[in-house]
Amino acid sequence: MPLHPVLAEVTARIEARSRGRRAEYEARMQAARRDTPARTRLACSNLAHVFAASGEDKPELKAPVWPNLGVVTAYNDMLSAHQPYEHYPEIIRHAARSAGAVAQVAGGVPAMCDGVTQGYEGMELSLFSRDAIALGTGVALSHDAFDGVLLLGICDKIVPGLFMGAAPFGHLPIVFVPGGPMPSGIPNAEKAKVRQRYAEGLATRTELLEVESASYHSAGTCTFYGTANTNQMCMEAMGLHVPGAAFVNPNTPLRKALTEAATVRAAKTTALGADHRPFWEVATAKALVNAVVGLCATGGSTNHTLHLVAMARAVGVELHWEDFADLSAVVPLLARVYPNGSADVNHFHAAGGMGFVMRELLDAGLMHDDVKTIWGEGLRNHAKEPALRDGQLVFLEPPATSLDLDVLRPVSDPFSPEGGLRLLAGNLGRGVVKVSAVKPDHWTIEAPARVFTSQAALEAAFKAGELDRDFVAVLPFQGPRAIGMPELHKLTPVLGALQDRGHRVALVTDGRMSGASGKVLSAIHVTPEAEDGGPIGRVRDGDVVRVDAEAGLIEVKVPDAELMARPVVEADLSPHQHGVGRELFALFRRNVGTADTGASVLL
């Protein structure tokens, strides 16, 4: 199947605009390549420090023969998704020895749980933690004693941060090692109903806690299709996982076999062998386009309109929001996973999963097959389903047809002919909206504005009965320069309840929404942000605001001259500058880039 013309055109323009930056990145990576173990360049005293505590691996590290794999881990007990990583280093060391290599934990990076901080002060560090993780990854690998890298991370900011931090070490083979989702608990839709009832005062805290703990109940990734699981999809689509590794449950024989396979693959693809697969040859513009296509086809998290842009810049690729929108317009929606449906990622995986999705998209000319992956040549060779047969890891063809058409469909019969990710522009700036979980009769909302400068203020107005009407909630001063661009997921039950009462409501903000947010029309990541003098900060209560996902419009019905003559609304941000570590990130707030460039302080 020839490439879809839009896929070809978008890829060509990305490569053209990236040519200079990408060429510089590739030249640096080629210059950094070594054909001897990296540690051999170290002086004897330095080398002695490398293997001083390495136990049985000390003789091999001392000898200049076996490759050394550096492991960067995001293990902690706070993140259920990352808790299984506690025992990965020993699994990896054993697998490395079997492949004629050694492995060392090079370092750990922070990994905050957005589920814990959602709606609280710590969430203001969430986006910035991505760049902190990138810095930590760079520090871990700066020992410069490694010939390959294994990155242990799953959740929201962790995978993008690991990717960005590993990019300067792109002369090495780099394999991402996932942990998998927890087994299914109560249905996500049931949890959402109780959350909404609680927001309305119709459910008790005890009822809510019982439901939440029945949903988030064991080790593994949360099972809804939010940012964490979208990360895993992206790594599959980019060929940076062992094929089919994303959604296998933790603490199972298959999961252990996949971790061992990732280790062996990293060991076999260093520059010391015959099948060198450096990261820079895998993480290309075409691979990033494949990730965007996967995002659109599966209804993934809007956070990736930030993360993929930043990740791309880290490897010399200029990815723009227009690229997302143009691809989304031609990529069909093949999956319905909560919040875009009632199923969870375990159901998605059982129905055919990523192997099915990638094969369908490749057959339709909507993904690039001519890419290099950590596993081999061509993405089609990556579209496989792992299994154990007589204790051995094998890779099977994905099912010929979806095993559940309510969850996963072919390109010939999609849930929607487009992916549902759209770019908005108008006199309020630029932003993005995801409509895959929004009913079509809510794709356009025009109503008077209610302006709030915090989630708490909107919640208070809701509890006071002030919001039982049509309105557009406008929340300025939630952007990266103002308060770090927290997710505003606590607004979802409130706005959802008002919509269910028959009101036409929408959200406009320079902040973010959780990847788990869905049914309310939300114009997010609006740039320029209010803290930079953006027009979102000039909206007043009662102004008529229109959010039109069909036309790609976001505007306030005020003449431009009048709008820009208004002063930006005042907001006291001083409480956001200290507490739970926020004072440590003042430098980030002052220097962060705009949302449409990835909202990074590093790039």
mmCIF file of N, CA and C in Angstrom, residues 260-370:
data_model
loop_
_atom_site.group_PDB
_atom_site.id
_atom_site.type_symbol
_atom_site.label_atom_id
_atom_site.label_comp_id
_atom_site.label_asym_id
_atom_site.label_seq_id
_atom_site.Cartn_x
_atom_site.Cartn_y
_atom_site.Cartn_z
ATOM 1 N N GLU A 260 13.657 -9.695 30.003
ATOM 2 C CA GLU A 260 14.895 -10.375 29.639
ATOM 3 C C GLU A 260 15.228 -10.149 28.165
ATOM 4 N N ALA A 261 14.206 -10.191 27.318
ATOM 5 C CA ALA A 261 14.432 -9.980 25.886
ATOM 6 C C ALA A 261 14.922 -8.567 25.600
ATOM 7 N N ALA A 262 14.387 -7.579 26.335
ATOM 8 C CA ALA A 262 14.841 -6.197 26.160
ATOM 9 C C ALA A 262 16.319 -6.072 26.509
ATOM 10 N N THR A 263 16.727 -6.757 27.564
ATOM 11 C CA THR A 263 18.127 -6.714 27.984
ATOM 12 C C THR A 263 19.029 -7.345 26.938
ATOM 13 N N VAL A 264 18.641 -8.520 26.481
ATOM 14 C CA VAL A 264 19.443 -9.204 25.470
ATOM 15 C C VAL A 264 19.545 -8.361 24.205
ATOM 16 N N ARG A 265 18.423 -7.718 23.837
ATOM 17 C CA ARG A 265 18.440 -6.905 22.619
ATOM 18 C C ARG A 265 19.401 -5.728 22.759
ATOM 19 N N ALA A 266 19.378 -5.076 23.904
ATOM 20 C CA ALA A 266 20.311 -3.971 24.127
ATOM 21 C C ALA A 266 21.754 -4.464 24.045
ATOM 22 N N ALA A 267 22.014 -5.641 24.607
ATOM 23 C CA ALA A 267 23.373 -6.190 24.600
ATOM 24 C C ALA A 267 23.835 -6.537 23.194
ATOM 25 N N LYS A 268 22.917 -7.001 22.342
ATOM 26 C CA LYS A 268 23.280 -7.464 21.005
ATOM 27 C C LYS A 268 23.349 -6.343 19.973
ATOM 28 N N THR A 269 22.958 -5.133 20.343
ATOM 29 C CA THR A 269 22.898 -4.051 19.344
ATOM 30 C C THR A 269 23.843 -2.895 19.664
ATOM 31 N N THR A 270 24.871 -3.162 20.482
ATOM 32 C CA THR A 270 25.864 -2.129 20.749
ATOM 33 C C THR A 270 26.822 -2.016 19.566
ATOM 34 N N ALA A 271 27.650 -0.997 19.601
ATOM 35 C CA ALA A 271 28.630 -0.795 18.530
ATOM 36 C C ALA A 271 29.726 -1.852 18.557
ATOM 37 N N LEU A 272 29.738 -2.693 19.577
ATOM 38 C CA LEU A 272 30.751 -3.750 19.672
ATOM 39 C C LEU A 272 30.384 -4.966 18.834
ATOM 40 N N GLY A 273 29.137 -5.004 18.363
ATOM 41 C CA GLY A 273 28.682 -6.153 17.597
ATOM 42 C C GLY A 273 28.374 -5.796 16.156
ATOM 43 N N ALA A 274 27.735 -6.752 15.461
ATOM 44 C CA ALA A 274 27.487 -6.589 14.031
ATOM 45 C C ALA A 274 26.141 -5.960 13.711
ATOM 46 N N ASP A 275 25.300 -5.750 14.719
ATOM 47 C CA ASP A 275 23.947 -5.226 14.477
ATOM 48 C C ASP A 275 23.716 -3.966 15.311
ATOM 49 N N HIS A 276 24.602 -2.997 15.132
ATOM 50 C CA HIS A 276 24.512 -1.772 15.917
ATOM 51 C C HIS A 276 23.232 -1.010 15.571
ATOM 52 N N ARG A 277 22.436 -0.676 16.592
ATOM 53 C CA ARG A 277 21.183 0.057 16.381
ATOM 54 C C ARG A 277 21.123 1.255 17.327
ATOM 55 N N PRO A 278 21.878 2.287 17.012
ATOM 56 C CA PRO A 278 21.891 3.453 17.899
ATOM 57 C C PRO A 278 20.537 4.152 17.919
ATOM 58 N N PHE A 279 20.280 4.776 19.028
ATOM 59 C CA PHE A 279 19.010 5.481 19.251
ATOM 60 C C PHE A 279 18.735 6.503 18.168
ATOM 61 N N TRP A 280 19.760 7.200 17.708
ATOM 62 C CA TRP A 280 19.522 8.267 16.731
ATOM 63 C C TRP A 280 18.992 7.718 15.415
ATOM 64 N N GLU A 281 19.289 6.469 15.095
ATOM 65 C CA GLU A 281 18.776 5.876 13.869
ATOM 66 C C GLU A 281 17.356 5.351 14.023
ATOM 67 N N VAL A 282 16.908 5.192 15.255
ATOM 68 C CA VAL A 282 15.536 4.742 15.533
ATOM 69 C C VAL A 282 14.612 5.941 15.737
ATOM 70 N N ALA A 283 15.075 6.910 16.512
ATOM 71 C CA ALA A 283 14.260 8.089 16.850
ATOM 72 C C ALA A 283 14.376 9.140 15.759
ATOM 73 N N THR A 284 13.699 8.894 14.654
ATOM 74 C CA THR A 284 13.755 9.763 13.480
ATOM 75 C C THR A 284 12.436 10.511 13.309
ATOM 76 N N ALA A 285 12.398 11.395 12.328
ATOM 77 C CA ALA A 285 11.154 12.112 12.029
ATOM 78 C C ALA A 285 10.046 11.126 11.670
ATOM 79 N N LYS A 286 10.357 10.099 10.899
ATOM 80 C CA LYS A 286 9.333 9.125 10.524
ATOM 81 C C LYS A 286 8.813 8.369 11.743
ATOM 82 N N ALA A 287 9.698 8.031 12.657
ATOM 83 C CA ALA A 287 9.263 7.345 13.874
ATOM 84 C C ALA A 287 8.352 8.243 14.704
ATOM 85 N N LEU A 288 8.674 9.518 14.793
ATOM 86 C CA LEU A 288 7.839 10.449 15.547
ATOM 87 C C LEU A 288 6.489 10.647 14.871
ATOM 88 N N VAL A 289 6.470 10.678 13.545
ATOM 89 C CA VAL A 289 5.195 10.742 12.838
ATOM 90 C C VAL A 289 4.374 9.497 13.135
ATOM 91 N N ASN A 290 5.009 8.331 13.173
ATOM 92 C CA ASN A 290 4.284 7.113 13.535
ATOM 93 C C ASN A 290 3.663 7.217 14.923
ATOM 94 N N ALA A 291 4.377 7.853 15.852
ATOM 95 C CA ALA A 291 3.826 8.039 17.191
ATOM 96 C C ALA A 291 2.604 8.955 17.164
ATOM 97 N N VAL A 292 2.660 10.028 16.385
ATOM 98 C CA VAL A 292 1.512 10.931 16.271
ATOM 99 C C VAL A 292 0.328 10.206 15.642
ATOM 100 N N VAL A 293 0.584 9.407 14.627
ATOM 101 C CA VAL A 293 -0.490 8.628 13.996
ATOM 102 C C VAL A 293 -1.112 7.676 15.016
ATOM 103 N N GLY A 294 -0.276 7.003 15.803
ATOM 104 C CA GLY A 294 -0.794 6.122 16.839
ATOM 105 C C GLY A 294 -1.631 6.859 17.856
ATOM 106 N N LEU A 295 -1.182 8.055 18.218
ATOM 107 C CA LEU A 295 -1.930 8.899 19.146
ATOM 108 C C LEU A 295 -3.328 9.183 18.609
ATOM 109 N N CYS A 296 -3.412 9.537 17.343
ATOM 110 C CA CYS A 296 -4.705 9.865 16.738
ATOM 111 C C CYS A 296 -5.583 8.624 16.595
ATOM 112 N N ALA A 297 -4.997 7.518 16.177
ATOM 113 C CA ALA A 297 -5.771 6.309 15.905
ATOM 114 C C ALA A 297 -6.332 5.673 17.160
ATOM 115 N N THR A 298 -5.696 5.931 18.296
ATOM 116 C CA THR A 298 -6.137 5.313 19.555
ATOM 117 C C THR A 298 -6.830 6.283 20.493
ATOM 118 N N GLY A 299 -6.943 7.563 20.116
ATOM 119 C CA GLY A 299 -7.583 8.537 20.990
ATOM 120 C C GLY A 299 -6.776 8.816 22.240
ATOM 121 N N GLY A 300 -5.463 8.962 22.076
ATOM 122 C CA GLY A 300 -4.565 9.107 23.217
ATOM 123 C C GLY A 300 -4.603 10.471 23.874
ATOM 124 N N SER A 301 -3.719 10.633 24.835
ATOM 125 C CA SER A 301 -3.709 11.801 25.717
ATOM 126 C C SER A 301 -3.290 13.085 25.001
ATOM 127 N N THR A 302 -4.014 14.170 25.306
ATOM 128 C CA THR A 302 -3.640 15.481 24.785
ATOM 129 C C THR A 302 -2.289 15.955 25.313
ATOM 130 N N ASN A 303 -1.824 15.391 26.425
ATOM 131 C CA ASN A 303 -0.517 15.788 26.938
ATOM 132 C C ASN A 303 0.587 15.543 25.917
ATOM 133 N N HIS A 304 0.340 14.652 24.982
ATOM 134 C CA HIS A 304 1.386 14.364 24.004
ATOM 135 C C HIS A 304 1.515 15.438 22.939
ATOM 136 N N THR A 305 0.590 16.389 22.883
ATOM 137 C CA THR A 305 0.829 17.549 22.024
ATOM 138 C C THR A 305 1.911 18.442 22.628
ATOM 139 N N LEU A 306 2.223 18.233 23.892
ATOM 140 C CA LEU A 306 3.384 18.870 24.520
ATOM 141 C C LEU A 306 4.589 17.942 24.462
ATOM 142 N N HIS A 307 4.388 16.693 24.926
ATOM 143 C CA HIS A 307 5.525 15.794 25.103
ATOM 144 C C HIS A 307 6.194 15.408 23.793
ATOM 145 N N LEU A 308 5.409 15.038 22.790
ATOM 146 C CA LEU A 308 6.031 14.634 21.529
ATOM 147 C C LEU A 308 6.760 15.787 20.863
ATOM 148 N N VAL A 309 6.255 17.000 21.033
ATOM 149 C CA VAL A 309 6.955 18.177 20.498
ATOM 150 C C VAL A 309 8.313 18.335 21.176
ATOM 151 N N ALA A 310 8.335 18.200 22.505
ATOM 152 C CA ALA A 310 9.591 18.333 23.246
ATOM 153 C C ALA A 310 10.540 17.176 22.928
ATOM 154 N N MET A 311 10.010 15.962 22.868
ATOM 155 C CA MET A 311 10.837 14.800 22.538
ATOM 156 C C MET A 311 11.458 14.958 21.157
ATOM 157 N N ALA A 312 10.662 15.434 20.218
ATOM 158 C CA ALA A 312 11.169 15.631 18.858
ATOM 159 C C ALA A 312 12.309 16.643 18.833
ATOM 160 N N ARG A 313 12.131 17.740 19.532
ATOM 161 C CA ARG A 313 13.171 18.771 19.560
ATOM 162 C C ARG A 313 14.473 18.223 20.139
ATOM 163 N N ALA A 314 14.360 17.278 21.084
ATOM 164 C CA ALA A 314 15.551 16.699 21.704
ATOM 165 C C ALA A 314 16.394 15.916 20.707
ATOM 166 N N VAL A 315 15.766 15.418 19.632
ATOM 167 C CA VAL A 315 16.520 14.673 18.616
ATOM 168 C C VAL A 315 16.576 15.443 17.302
ATOM 169 N N GLY A 316 16.413 16.751 17.379
ATOM 170 C CA GLY A 316 16.605 17.601 16.212
ATOM 171 C C GLY A 316 15.466 17.617 15.219
ATOM 172 N N VAL A 317 14.253 17.321 15.680
ATOM 173 C CA VAL A 317 13.085 17.293 14.790
ATOM 174 C C VAL A 317 12.099 18.364 15.238
ATOM 175 N N GLU A 318 11.615 19.163 14.282
ATOM 176 C CA GLU A 318 10.661 20.234 14.570
ATOM 177 C C GLU A 318 9.239 19.739 14.273
ATOM 178 N N LEU A 319 8.522 19.405 15.324
ATOM 179 C CA LEU A 319 7.150 18.922 15.211
ATOM 180 C C LEU A 319 6.213 20.034 15.658
ATOM 181 N N HIS A 320 5.222 20.362 14.836
ATOM 182 C CA HIS A 320 4.303 21.460 15.116
ATOM 183 C C HIS A 320 2.889 20.948 15.345
ATOM 184 N N TRP A 321 2.069 21.748 16.023
ATOM 185 C CA TRP A 321 0.674 21.368 16.271
ATOM 186 C C TRP A 321 -0.091 21.174 14.971
ATOM 187 N N GLU A 322 0.253 21.930 13.941
ATOM 188 C CA GLU A 322 -0.428 21.746 12.658
ATOM 189 C C GLU A 322 -0.217 20.334 12.115
ATOM 190 N N ASP A 323 0.933 19.733 12.416
ATOM 191 C CA ASP A 323 1.205 18.368 11.966
ATOM 192 C C ASP A 323 0.247 17.388 12.639
ATOM 193 N N PHE A 324 0.019 17.576 13.933
ATOM 194 C CA PHE A 324 -0.933 16.733 14.657
ATOM 195 C C PHE A 324 -2.326 16.857 14.017
ATOM 196 N N ALA A 325 -2.740 18.100 13.803
ATOM 197 C CA ALA A 325 -4.095 18.334 13.301
ATOM 198 C C ALA A 325 -4.281 17.752 11.899
ATOM 199 N N ASP A 326 -3.289 17.930 11.037
ATOM 200 C CA ASP A 326 -3.419 17.437 9.670
ATOM 201 C C ASP A 326 -3.429 15.911 9.629
ATOM 202 N N LEU A 327 -2.632 15.279 10.470
ATOM 203 C CA LEU A 327 -2.640 13.815 10.526
ATOM 204 C C LEU A 327 -3.938 13.307 11.127
ATOM 205 N N SER A 328 -4.408 13.970 12.168
ATOM 206 C CA SER A 328 -5.645 13.536 12.818
ATOM 207 C C SER A 328 -6.828 13.583 11.861
ATOM 208 N N ALA A 329 -6.788 14.496 10.920
ATOM 209 C CA ALA A 329 -7.903 14.642 9.972
ATOM 210 C C ALA A 329 -8.032 13.450 9.038
ATOM 211 N N VAL A 330 -6.959 12.669 8.866
ATOM 212 C CA VAL A 330 -7.019 11.542 7.923
ATOM 213 C C VAL A 330 -6.801 10.186 8.586
ATOM 214 N N VAL A 331 -6.419 10.198 9.854
ATOM 215 C CA VAL A 331 -6.196 8.933 10.559
ATOM 216 C C VAL A 331 -7.485 8.533 11.272
ATOM 217 N N PRO A 332 -8.040 7.379 10.974
ATOM 218 C CA PRO A 332 -9.303 6.979 11.604
ATOM 219 C C PRO A 332 -9.107 6.546 13.054
ATOM 220 N N LEU A 333 -10.152 6.717 13.840
ATOM 221 C CA LEU A 333 -10.133 6.298 15.234
ATOM 222 C C LEU A 333 -10.471 4.807 15.301
ATOM 223 N N LEU A 334 -9.510 3.994 15.747
ATOM 224 C CA LEU A 334 -9.666 2.547 15.734
ATOM 225 C C LEU A 334 -9.956 1.958 17.110
ATOM 226 N N ALA A 335 -9.802 2.744 18.158
ATOM 227 C CA ALA A 335 -9.947 2.205 19.513
ATOM 228 C C ALA A 335 -10.911 3.043 20.335
ATOM 229 N N ARG A 336 -11.654 2.362 21.192
ATOM 230 C CA ARG A 336 -12.504 3.020 22.174
ATOM 231 C C ARG A 336 -12.100 2.501 23.554
ATOM 232 N N VAL A 337 -11.225 3.255 24.198
ATOM 233 C CA VAL A 337 -10.731 2.895 25.524
ATOM 234 C C VAL A 337 -10.997 4.077 26.446
ATOM 235 N N TYR A 338 -11.466 3.816 27.639
ATOM 236 C CA TYR A 338 -11.854 4.879 28.565
ATOM 237 C C TYR A 338 -10.742 5.919 28.694
ATOM 238 N N PRO A 339 -11.041 7.247 28.569
ATOM 239 C CA PRO A 339 -12.367 7.869 28.630
ATOM 240 C C PRO A 339 -13.081 7.996 27.284
ATOM 241 N N ASN A 340 -12.522 7.395 26.233
ATOM 242 C CA ASN A 340 -13.170 7.466 24.927
ATOM 243 C C ASN A 340 -14.132 6.305 24.699
ATOM 244 N N GLY A 341 -14.283 5.452 25.688
ATOM 245 C CA GLY A 341 -15.172 4.301 25.623
ATOM 246 C C GLY A 341 -15.247 3.681 27.004
ATOM 247 N N SER A 342 -15.863 2.527 27.105
ATOM 248 C CA SER A 342 -16.034 1.902 28.420
ATOM 249 C C SER A 342 -14.946 0.887 28.740
ATOM 250 N N ALA A 343 -14.207 0.405 27.739
ATOM 251 C CA ALA A 343 -13.185 -0.617 27.956
ATOM 252 C C ALA A 343 -11.920 -0.005 28.556
ATOM 253 N N ASP A 344 -11.062 -0.884 29.116
ATOM 254 C CA ASP A 344 -9.771 -0.410 29.598
ATOM 255 C C ASP A 344 -8.661 -0.993 28.720
ATOM 256 N N VAL A 345 -7.402 -0.701 29.061
ATOM 257 C CA VAL A 345 -6.304 -1.117 28.190
ATOM 258 C C VAL A 345 -6.117 -2.622 28.174
ATOM 259 N N ASN A 346 -6.531 -3.319 29.232
ATOM 260 C CA ASN A 346 -6.472 -4.782 29.201
ATOM 261 C C ASN A 346 -7.425 -5.336 28.150
ATOM 262 N N HIS A 347 -8.617 -4.735 28.061
ATOM 263 C CA HIS A 347 -9.568 -5.150 27.031
ATOM 264 C C HIS A 347 -9.017 -4.827 25.637
ATOM 265 N N PHE A 348 -8.401 -3.666 25.507
ATOM 266 C CA PHE A 348 -7.787 -3.265 24.233
ATOM 267 C C PHE A 348 -6.724 -4.284 23.811
ATOM 268 N N HIS A 349 -5.869 -4.648 24.740
ATOM 269 C CA HIS A 349 -4.798 -5.604 24.442
ATOM 270 C C HIS A 349 -5.378 -6.956 24.053
ATOM 271 N N ALA A 350 -6.411 -7.389 24.772
ATOM 272 C CA ALA A 350 -7.025 -8.689 24.486
ATOM 273 C C ALA A 350 -7.731 -8.701 23.132
ATOM 274 N N ALA A 351 -8.230 -7.542 22.707
ATOM 275 C CA ALA A 351 -8.951 -7.461 21.428
ATOM 276 C C ALA A 351 -8.034 -7.485 20.220
ATOM 277 N N GLY A 352 -6.746 -7.319 20.448
ATOM 278 C CA GLY A 352 -5.777 -7.298 19.349
ATOM 279 C C GLY A 352 -4.622 -6.365 19.592
ATOM 280 N N GLY A 353 -4.863 -5.323 20.392
ATOM 281 C CA GLY A 353 -3.812 -4.444 20.867
ATOM 282 C C GLY A 353 -3.013 -3.729 19.804
ATOM 283 N N MET A 354 -1.795 -3.383 20.193
ATOM 284 C CA MET A 354 -0.964 -2.547 19.326
ATOM 285 C C MET A 354 -0.547 -3.254 18.041
ATOM 286 N N GLY A 355 -0.370 -4.563 18.085
ATOM 287 C CA GLY A 355 -0.026 -5.275 16.862
ATOM 288 C C GLY A 355 -1.098 -5.122 15.804
ATOM 289 N N PHE A 356 -2.350 -5.252 16.219
ATOM 290 C CA PHE A 356 -3.478 -5.086 15.304
ATOM 291 C C PHE A 356 -3.533 -3.653 14.778
ATOM 292 N N VAL A 357 -3.409 -2.678 15.659
ATOM 293 C CA VAL A 357 -3.491 -1.272 15.265
ATOM 294 C C VAL A 357 -2.400 -0.931 14.252
ATOM 295 N N MET A 358 -1.167 -1.320 14.547
ATOM 296 C CA MET A 358 -0.066 -0.958 13.648
ATOM 297 C C MET A 358 -0.202 -1.665 12.300
ATOM 298 N N ARG A 359 -0.607 -2.929 12.308
ATOM 299 C CA ARG A 359 -0.787 -3.621 11.029
ATOM 300 C C ARG A 359 -1.869 -2.959 10.182
ATOM 301 N N GLU A 360 -2.986 -2.578 10.838
ATOM 302 C CA GLU A 360 -4.062 -1.916 10.104
ATOM 303 C C GLU A 360 -3.587 -0.596 9.496
ATOM 304 N N LEU A 361 -2.865 0.176 10.261
ATOM 305 C CA LEU A 361 -2.402 1.474 9.784
ATOM 306 C C LEU A 361 -1.343 1.318 8.690
ATOM 307 N N LEU A 362 -0.471 0.344 8.838
ATOM 308 C CA LEU A 362 0.522 0.082 7.795
ATOM 309 C C LEU A 362 -0.159 -0.353 6.501
ATOM 310 N N ASP A 363 -1.152 -1.227 6.615
ATOM 311 C CA ASP A 363 -1.859 -1.696 5.419
ATOM 312 C C ASP A 363 -2.580 -0.557 4.704
ATOM 313 N N ALA A 364 -2.977 0.467 5.467
ATOM 314 C CA ALA A 364 -3.689 1.603 4.889
ATOM 315 C C ALA A 364 -2.751 2.720 4.432
ATOM 316 N N GLY A 365 -1.441 2.504 4.546
ATOM 317 C CA GLY A 365 -0.488 3.538 4.157
ATOM 318 C C GLY A 365 -0.443 4.704 5.122
ATOM 319 N N LEU A 366 -0.839 4.455 6.385
ATOM 320 C CA LEU A 366 -0.921 5.536 7.372
ATOM 321 C C LEU A 366 0.177 5.478 8.431
ATOM 322 N N MET A 367 1.133 4.569 8.259
ATOM 323 C CA MET A 367 2.338 4.557 9.080
ATOM 324 C C MET A 367 3.525 4.264 8.172
ATOM 325 N N HIS A 368 4.678 4.734 8.585
ATOM 326 C CA HIS A 368 5.907 4.471 7.846
ATOM 327 C C HIS A 368 6.456 3.095 8.230
ATOM 328 N N ASP A 369 6.606 2.231 7.256
ATOM 329 C CA ASP A 369 7.223 0.932 7.511
ATOM 330 C C ASP A 369 8.741 1.001 7.381
ATOM 331 N N ASP A 370 9.235 1.934 6.567
ATOM 332 C CA ASP A 370 10.671 2.010 6.283
ATOM 333 C C ASP A 370 11.426 2.729 7.395
#
